[in-house]
Coordinates of C-alpha atoms and ligand atoms in Angstrom, one line a residue:
M1 CA -14.4 -47.4 23.5
T2 CA -13.5 -45.4 20.4
I3 CA -12.2 -41.9 20.9
T4 CA -12.7 -39.7 17.9
Q5 CA -10.2 -37.0 17.7
A6 CA -11.9 -33.5 17.4
S7 CA -11.3 -32.0 14.0
T8 CA -8.8 -29.2 14.0
A9 CA -9.9 -27.6 10.8
R10 CA -10.7 -24.0 11.1
V11 CA -14.4 -23.3 10.5
G12 CA -14.3 -20.2 8.5
P13 CA -16.9 -17.4 8.4
A14 CA -20.1 -18.2 6.4
P15 CA -20.0 -16.8 2.7
A16 CA -21.5 -13.4 2.6
P17 CA -22.6 -11.4 -0.5
P18 CA -20.1 -9.1 -2.1
L19 CA -19.3 -5.5 -0.7
V20 CA -20.9 -3.2 -3.1
D21 CA -21.2 0.5 -2.4
R22 CA -24.0 3.1 -3.5
F23 CA -22.1 3.6 -6.6
G24 CA -21.9 0.0 -7.8
R25 CA -18.2 -0.3 -6.8
V26 CA -17.3 -3.9 -5.6
H27 CA -14.8 -4.0 -2.9
T28 CA -12.2 -6.8 -3.3
D29 CA -9.0 -5.4 -2.0
L30 CA -8.1 -4.8 1.7
R31 CA -5.0 -2.8 2.6
V32 CA -3.8 -4.1 6.0
S33 CA -1.5 -1.7 7.9
L34 CA 0.7 -3.8 10.4
T35 CA 2.2 -0.8 12.2
D36 CA 2.6 2.9 12.0
R37 CA 6.4 2.6 12.9
C38 CA 9.0 2.7 10.1
S39 CA 12.8 2.4 9.7
L40 CA 12.7 5.5 7.6
R41 CA 11.3 8.9 8.0
C42 CA 10.4 10.0 4.4
T43 CA 9.7 13.7 4.3
Y44 CA 6.4 13.3 2.3
C45 CA 5.2 10.8 4.9
M46 CA 6.5 11.6 8.5
P47 CA 7.9 14.4 10.3
A48 CA 11.6 14.1 11.6
Q49 CA 10.4 13.5 15.1
G50 CA 7.5 14.1 17.4
M51 CA 5.2 11.4 16.2
D52 CA 2.5 10.2 18.5
W53 CA 2.8 6.4 17.9
I54 CA -0.2 4.1 18.3
P55 CA 0.2 2.4 21.7
T56 CA 1.4 -1.1 21.4
P57 CA -1.8 -2.7 23.3
S58 CA -4.0 -1.1 20.7
I59 CA -2.1 -2.7 17.6
L60 CA -3.9 -5.7 16.2
T61 CA -2.4 -9.1 16.8
A62 CA -1.8 -11.5 13.9
A63 CA -4.8 -13.5 15.1
E64 CA -7.0 -10.4 15.2
I65 CA -5.9 -9.3 11.6
E66 CA -6.6 -12.9 10.4
R67 CA -10.1 -12.8 11.9
I68 CA -11.0 -9.6 10.3
A69 CA -9.6 -10.7 6.9
A70 CA -11.2 -13.9 7.0
V71 CA -14.7 -12.1 7.2
C72 CA -13.4 -9.9 4.3
A73 CA -12.5 -13.0 2.2
A74 CA -15.8 -14.5 3.0
A75 CA -17.5 -11.4 1.5
G76 CA -15.5 -11.8 -1.7
M77 CA -12.4 -9.8 -0.9
T78 CA -9.6 -11.4 -3.0
T79 CA -6.5 -9.3 -2.3
F80 CA -4.9 -8.5 0.9
R81 CA -1.9 -6.0 0.8
V82 CA 0.2 -5.6 3.9
T83 CA 1.7 -2.2 4.4
G84 CA 2.4 0.4 7.1
G85 CA 4.4 2.2 8.4
E86 CA 6.9 -0.4 7.4
P87 CA 5.5 -3.9 7.6
L88 CA 9.0 -5.6 7.8
V89 CA 9.6 -3.8 11.3
R90 CA 6.9 -5.9 12.7
G91 CA 8.4 -9.1 14.2
D92 CA 5.5 -11.4 13.3
V93 CA 5.3 -10.2 9.6
V94 CA 6.0 -13.7 8.3
D95 CA 3.2 -15.1 10.5
V96 CA 0.6 -12.5 9.4
V97 CA 1.5 -13.3 5.8
R98 CA 1.0 -17.0 6.4
R99 CA -2.4 -16.5 8.1
L100 CA -3.5 -14.1 5.2
A101 CA -2.4 -16.7 2.6
G102 CA -4.4 -19.4 4.2
L103 CA -7.6 -17.7 3.7
R104 CA -10.2 -18.8 1.2
G105 CA -12.9 -17.0 -0.6
P106 CA -16.7 -17.9 -0.5
A107 CA -16.3 -20.9 -2.9
G108 CA -13.0 -22.0 -1.3
E109 CA -10.7 -20.1 -3.8
P110 CA -7.3 -18.8 -2.7
V111 CA -6.5 -15.1 -2.1
E112 CA -3.6 -13.1 -3.2
V113 CA -1.3 -11.5 -0.6
A114 CA 0.9 -8.6 -1.5
M115 CA 3.2 -6.2 0.3
T116 CA 4.3 -2.7 0.0
T117 CA 7.6 -2.2 1.7
N118 CA 10.6 0.2 1.8
G119 CA 12.8 -2.9 1.3
I120 CA 14.8 -2.8 4.5
R121 CA 15.3 -6.1 5.9
L122 CA 13.8 -7.7 2.9
D123 CA 17.0 -9.5 2.0
A124 CA 16.8 -11.5 5.4
L125 CA 13.0 -12.1 5.2
L126 CA 12.2 -12.8 1.5
N127 CA 12.6 -16.5 1.5
D128 CA 10.3 -16.9 4.6
L129 CA 7.7 -14.5 3.1
V130 CA 7.6 -16.5 -0.2
D131 CA 7.4 -19.7 1.9
A132 CA 4.5 -18.1 3.9
G133 CA 2.6 -17.5 0.6
L134 CA 3.4 -13.8 -0.3
D135 CA 2.4 -13.4 -4.0
R136 CA 3.7 -9.9 -5.0
L137 CA 5.8 -7.0 -3.8
N138 CA 5.9 -3.3 -4.3
I139 CA 9.1 -1.7 -3.1
S140 CA 9.6 2.1 -2.6
L141 CA 12.6 3.6 -4.2
D142 CA 12.6 7.4 -4.6
T143 CA 16.3 8.0 -5.7
L144 CA 19.4 6.1 -6.6
R145 CA 21.7 8.7 -5.1
P146 CA 22.9 7.9 -1.5
E147 CA 23.0 11.5 -0.4
R148 CA 19.6 12.2 -1.7
F149 CA 18.2 9.1 -0.2
A150 CA 19.7 10.2 3.1
A151 CA 18.1 13.6 2.9
L152 CA 14.8 12.3 1.7
T153 CA 14.3 9.6 4.1
R154 CA 16.5 11.2 6.9
R155 CA 18.3 7.8 7.2
D156 CA 21.5 6.7 5.4
R157 CA 20.2 3.3 4.3
L158 CA 20.0 3.2 0.5
D159 CA 22.3 0.2 0.5
D160 CA 20.0 -1.8 2.7
V161 CA 17.1 -0.9 0.4
L162 CA 19.1 -2.0 -2.7
R163 CA 19.9 -5.3 -1.1
G164 CA 16.3 -5.9 -0.6
I165 CA 15.5 -5.0 -4.1
D166 CA 18.2 -7.2 -5.5
E167 CA 16.8 -10.2 -3.4
A168 CA 13.3 -9.5 -4.7
A169 CA 14.6 -9.4 -8.3
H170 CA 16.1 -12.8 -7.9
S171 CA 12.9 -14.1 -6.3
P172 CA 9.9 -15.7 -8.0
L173 CA 7.5 -12.7 -7.1
R174 CA 6.3 -11.1 -10.3
P175 CA 5.3 -8.5 -11.3
L176 CA 7.8 -6.6 -9.2
K177 CA 6.9 -3.0 -8.8
L178 CA 9.2 -0.1 -7.8
N179 CA 7.3 3.1 -6.4
A180 CA 8.7 6.6 -6.4
V181 CA 7.0 9.7 -5.3
A182 CA 8.0 12.3 -7.7
M183 CA 9.2 15.6 -6.1
R184 CA 10.1 18.8 -7.5
G185 CA 13.6 19.8 -7.0
V186 CA 14.2 16.6 -5.2
N187 CA 14.2 13.6 -7.6
D188 CA 12.4 15.0 -10.7
D189 CA 15.6 14.9 -12.8
E190 CA 16.0 11.0 -12.0
L191 CA 12.8 9.7 -13.5
V192 CA 14.6 8.2 -16.6
D193 CA 17.4 6.8 -14.3
L194 CA 14.8 5.2 -12.1
V195 CA 13.0 3.5 -15.0
E196 CA 16.2 2.2 -16.6
F197 CA 17.2 0.8 -13.1
A198 CA 13.9 -0.9 -12.7
T199 CA 13.6 -2.3 -16.3
G200 CA 17.3 -3.5 -15.8
I201 CA 16.2 -5.8 -13.1
G202 CA 12.8 -6.9 -14.6
A203 CA 10.7 -4.5 -12.5
Q204 CA 8.2 -2.0 -13.3
M205 CA 8.8 1.5 -12.3
R206 CA 5.9 3.5 -11.1
F207 CA 5.7 7.3 -10.2
I208 CA 3.1 8.6 -7.6
E209 CA 2.0 12.1 -7.5
Q210 CA 2.6 13.4 -4.0
M211 CA -0.6 13.5 -1.9
P212 CA -1.6 15.7 1.0
L213 CA -1.0 12.7 3.6
D214 CA 2.1 13.7 5.3
A215 CA 1.9 13.4 9.0
G216 CA 3.4 16.9 9.3
H217 CA 0.7 18.4 6.9
T218 CA 3.3 20.3 4.9
W219 CA 2.0 19.3 1.4
D220 CA 2.0 22.1 -1.1
R221 CA 0.3 21.6 -4.4
A222 CA 2.8 23.7 -6.3
R223 CA 5.5 21.5 -5.3
M224 CA 3.7 18.3 -6.6
V225 CA 5.1 17.0 -9.8
T226 CA 2.0 16.1 -11.9
R227 CA 1.2 13.3 -14.2
E228 CA 1.7 15.6 -17.2
E229 CA 5.2 16.6 -16.1
I230 CA 6.1 12.9 -15.4
L231 CA 4.8 11.8 -18.8
D232 CA 6.6 14.8 -20.5
A233 CA 10.0 13.9 -19.0
L234 CA 9.7 10.2 -19.9
S235 CA 8.6 11.1 -23.4
R236 CA 11.9 12.8 -24.1
R237 CA 13.6 9.4 -23.8
W238 CA 10.9 6.8 -24.8
V239 CA 7.8 6.7 -27.1
L240 CA 5.0 6.0 -24.5
T241 CA 2.0 4.0 -25.6
P242 CA -0.9 3.6 -23.1
V243 CA -1.7 0.0 -22.2
P244 CA -5.5 -0.6 -22.4
G245 CA -7.5 -2.4 -19.7
R246 CA -6.4 -0.7 -16.6
G247 CA -9.3 -2.2 -14.6
H248 CA -9.2 -1.2 -10.8
A249 CA -5.4 -0.4 -10.9
P250 CA -4.4 3.0 -9.6
A251 CA -1.5 3.2 -12.1
E252 CA -2.0 4.0 -15.8
R253 CA 0.8 2.0 -17.6
F254 CA 2.6 3.0 -20.8
L255 CA 4.6 0.6 -23.0
L256 CA 8.2 2.0 -23.4
D257 CA 9.1 2.3 -27.0
G258 CA 6.5 -0.4 -27.8
G259 CA 7.3 -2.7 -24.8
P260 CA 7.4 -5.1 -23.3
A261 CA 8.7 -2.9 -20.5
T262 CA 6.2 -0.6 -19.0
V263 CA 6.1 2.4 -16.7
G264 CA 3.3 3.3 -14.5
V265 CA 1.8 6.7 -13.3
I266 CA -0.4 6.9 -10.2
A267 CA -1.9 10.5 -10.6
A268 CA -4.3 10.4 -7.6
V269 CA -4.4 14.3 -7.5
T270 CA -4.6 15.3 -11.1
A271 CA -6.4 12.3 -12.5
P272 CA -8.3 10.6 -9.6
F273 CA -9.2 7.0 -10.1
C274 CA -11.9 6.9 -7.4
A275 CA -14.6 5.6 -9.9
G276 CA -12.7 2.3 -10.0
C277 CA -11.8 2.1 -6.3
D278 CA -12.2 -1.3 -4.9
R279 CA -10.2 -0.9 -1.7
L280 CA -10.9 -0.8 2.0
R281 CA -8.2 -0.1 4.6
L282 CA -7.5 -1.6 7.9
T283 CA -5.3 0.5 10.2
A284 CA -2.9 -1.1 12.7
D285 CA -5.1 -0.2 15.6
G286 CA -8.1 -1.8 14.0
Q287 CA -9.9 1.1 12.4
L288 CA -11.8 0.7 9.2
R289 CA -11.4 3.4 6.6
N290 CA -13.1 3.6 3.2
C291 CA -10.8 5.9 1.6
L292 CA -7.1 7.1 2.1
F293 CA -8.7 10.6 2.7
A294 CA -11.6 9.5 4.8
K295 CA -12.5 11.7 7.8
D296 CA -14.3 8.9 9.6
E297 CA -13.3 5.5 10.6
L298 CA -15.2 2.6 12.1
D299 CA -13.8 0.8 15.2
L300 CA -13.4 -2.8 14.2
A301 CA -11.0 -3.4 17.0
A302 CA -13.8 -2.4 19.6
V303 CA -16.1 -5.0 17.9
L304 CA -13.4 -7.7 17.9
R305 CA -12.3 -7.1 21.5
G306 CA -15.8 -6.6 22.7
G307 CA -16.5 -10.2 21.8
G308 CA -18.3 -9.4 18.5
N309 CA -19.0 -12.4 16.2
D310 CA -18.2 -12.7 12.5
E311 CA -21.7 -11.1 11.8
A312 CA -20.8 -8.1 13.6
I313 CA -17.6 -7.7 11.7
D314 CA -19.3 -8.2 8.4
A315 CA -22.0 -5.7 9.4
M316 CA -19.3 -3.0 10.0
L317 CA -17.6 -3.7 6.8
R318 CA -21.0 -3.1 5.1
R319 CA -21.5 0.2 7.0
S320 CA -18.2 1.4 5.9
V321 CA -18.8 0.5 2.1
E322 CA -22.4 1.9 2.4
A323 CA -20.8 5.3 3.7
K324 CA -18.2 5.6 1.0
L325 CA -18.1 8.8 -1.0
P326 CA -17.9 8.9 -4.8
G327 CA -14.4 10.6 -4.5
H328 CA -11.6 11.8 -2.3
G329 CA -12.3 15.4 -2.7
I330 CA -8.6 16.6 -2.8
N331 CA -9.5 19.1 -5.5
D332 CA -12.7 20.4 -3.6
P333 CA -12.2 24.0 -2.2
G334 CA -13.1 22.7 1.3
F335 CA -10.7 19.8 1.3
L336 CA -9.2 19.0 4.7
Q337 CA -6.4 16.5 5.1
P338 CA -7.2 13.6 7.2
A339 CA -5.9 13.6 10.8
R340 CA -3.9 10.5 10.3
G341 CA -0.6 10.5 8.2
M342 CA 0.1 8.1 5.6
N343 CA 2.3 6.0 7.9
A344 CA -0.7 5.5 10.2
I345 CA -3.3 4.9 7.5
G346 CA -1.4 2.4 5.4
G347 CA -0.5 3.3 1.8
Ligands
SAM1 N1 6.9 1.7 4.3 C1 6.3 1.1 3.1 C2 6.8 1.9 1.8 O1 7.3 3.0 2.1 O2 6.7 1.3 0.7 C3 4.8 1.0 3.1 C4 4.1 2.2 3.6 S1 4.2 3.7 2.5 C5 3.1 4.6 3.5 C6 3.3 3.1 1.1 C7 3.5 4.0 -0.1 O3 3.0 5.3 0.2 C8 4.8 4.2 -0.6 O4 5.1 3.9 -1.9 C9 5.2 5.7 -0.3 O5 6.0 6.2 -1.2 C10 3.7 6.1 -0.5 N2 3.5 7.5 0.1 C11 3.8 7.9 1.4 N3 3.3 9.2 1.5 C12 2.9 9.6 0.5 C13 2.4 10.8 -0.1 N4 2.2 11.9 0.8 N5 2.0 10.9 -1.4 C14 2.1 9.9 -2.1 N6 2.5 8.7 -1.9 C15 3.1 8.6 -0.6
SF4_2 FE1 8.3 4.7 6.2 FE2 7.1 4.1 3.9 FE3 6.4 6.3 5.3 FE4 8.7 6.3 4.0 S1 6.7 6.1 3.0 S2 8.4 6.9 6.1 S3 9.3 4.1 4.1 S4 6.1 4.5 5.9

């Protein structure tokens, strides 16, 4: 008698049409929040204490994340960015990256896996993450001054972050991006220093306008440093030339003195880029959001844990995309900040 070994090849979800919304935007980028917890407490993101954490049983497992992401990949999503909270506080982050990197698109094409991190523990984990298939990294760095860092993040850990950045600079991951939220009276005198630091290690500095997404709901438009102010400050040091062909990227890029080094500005408040948005977001507790500022979420975790099949997950993705509004509405008179803070949405 011949015994045939059962195939262990995973049968992925059936290919599905692209996720196109009512405004013709094709959704190709899934932001996957791995946790709402974090090793820092940045003032623009979390309050010092008193957070209501997502209960552990509600957090999606690595296998659940993979299952949802596989349906997204089958519908033509090509980029999976893990974020949080802080993705590196999650014990199985390497496993999550490996599972995502193993996904394939409708025609068998590989996907891209990126991560946004505060850099803490990156020195210890980077080799494993690269082996697991991580393609790109964005690391947050708001200041190079230890006392400022401690005040801004409420943790004295700048050295840990710089060790992570150093490891990344010596890794094959490119482009390497450093992100800073520009804040009036906090780090707006450091913009040139940050760009010089980034270009010195072969990274691209990007400045983000502060958005009304802090879990403490303390955002103040007057304290936000605008795109114009960021560009003014940088223009005093460099000639800035816009780089054409922004595509779906949230950052506008500028060559510094003709290049090749560049700087990016993410002006979500004063120059929204919603018309080019190609993103969906999955929170750590399995809620699907079609915008950072969405008021409504769809409960993918309930579908998954209720025994829903891949078609049911795909149908929920399509409902979310169908309901997407043309813009985030931050500048509308009736704008209300979403209930979730940035740490629980996934930036
Ligand atoms: N912990 C990781 C980190 O800090 O990079 C990933 C999550 S964090 C929420 C992702 C990004 O969102 C970071 O670059 C952070 O600076 C940015 N961010 C957080 N709160 C923000 C806010 N209120 N406005 C603009 N950007 C914000
Ligand atoms: Fe943590 Fe990132 Fe939020 Fe800072 S911005 S508190 S590092 S999740």
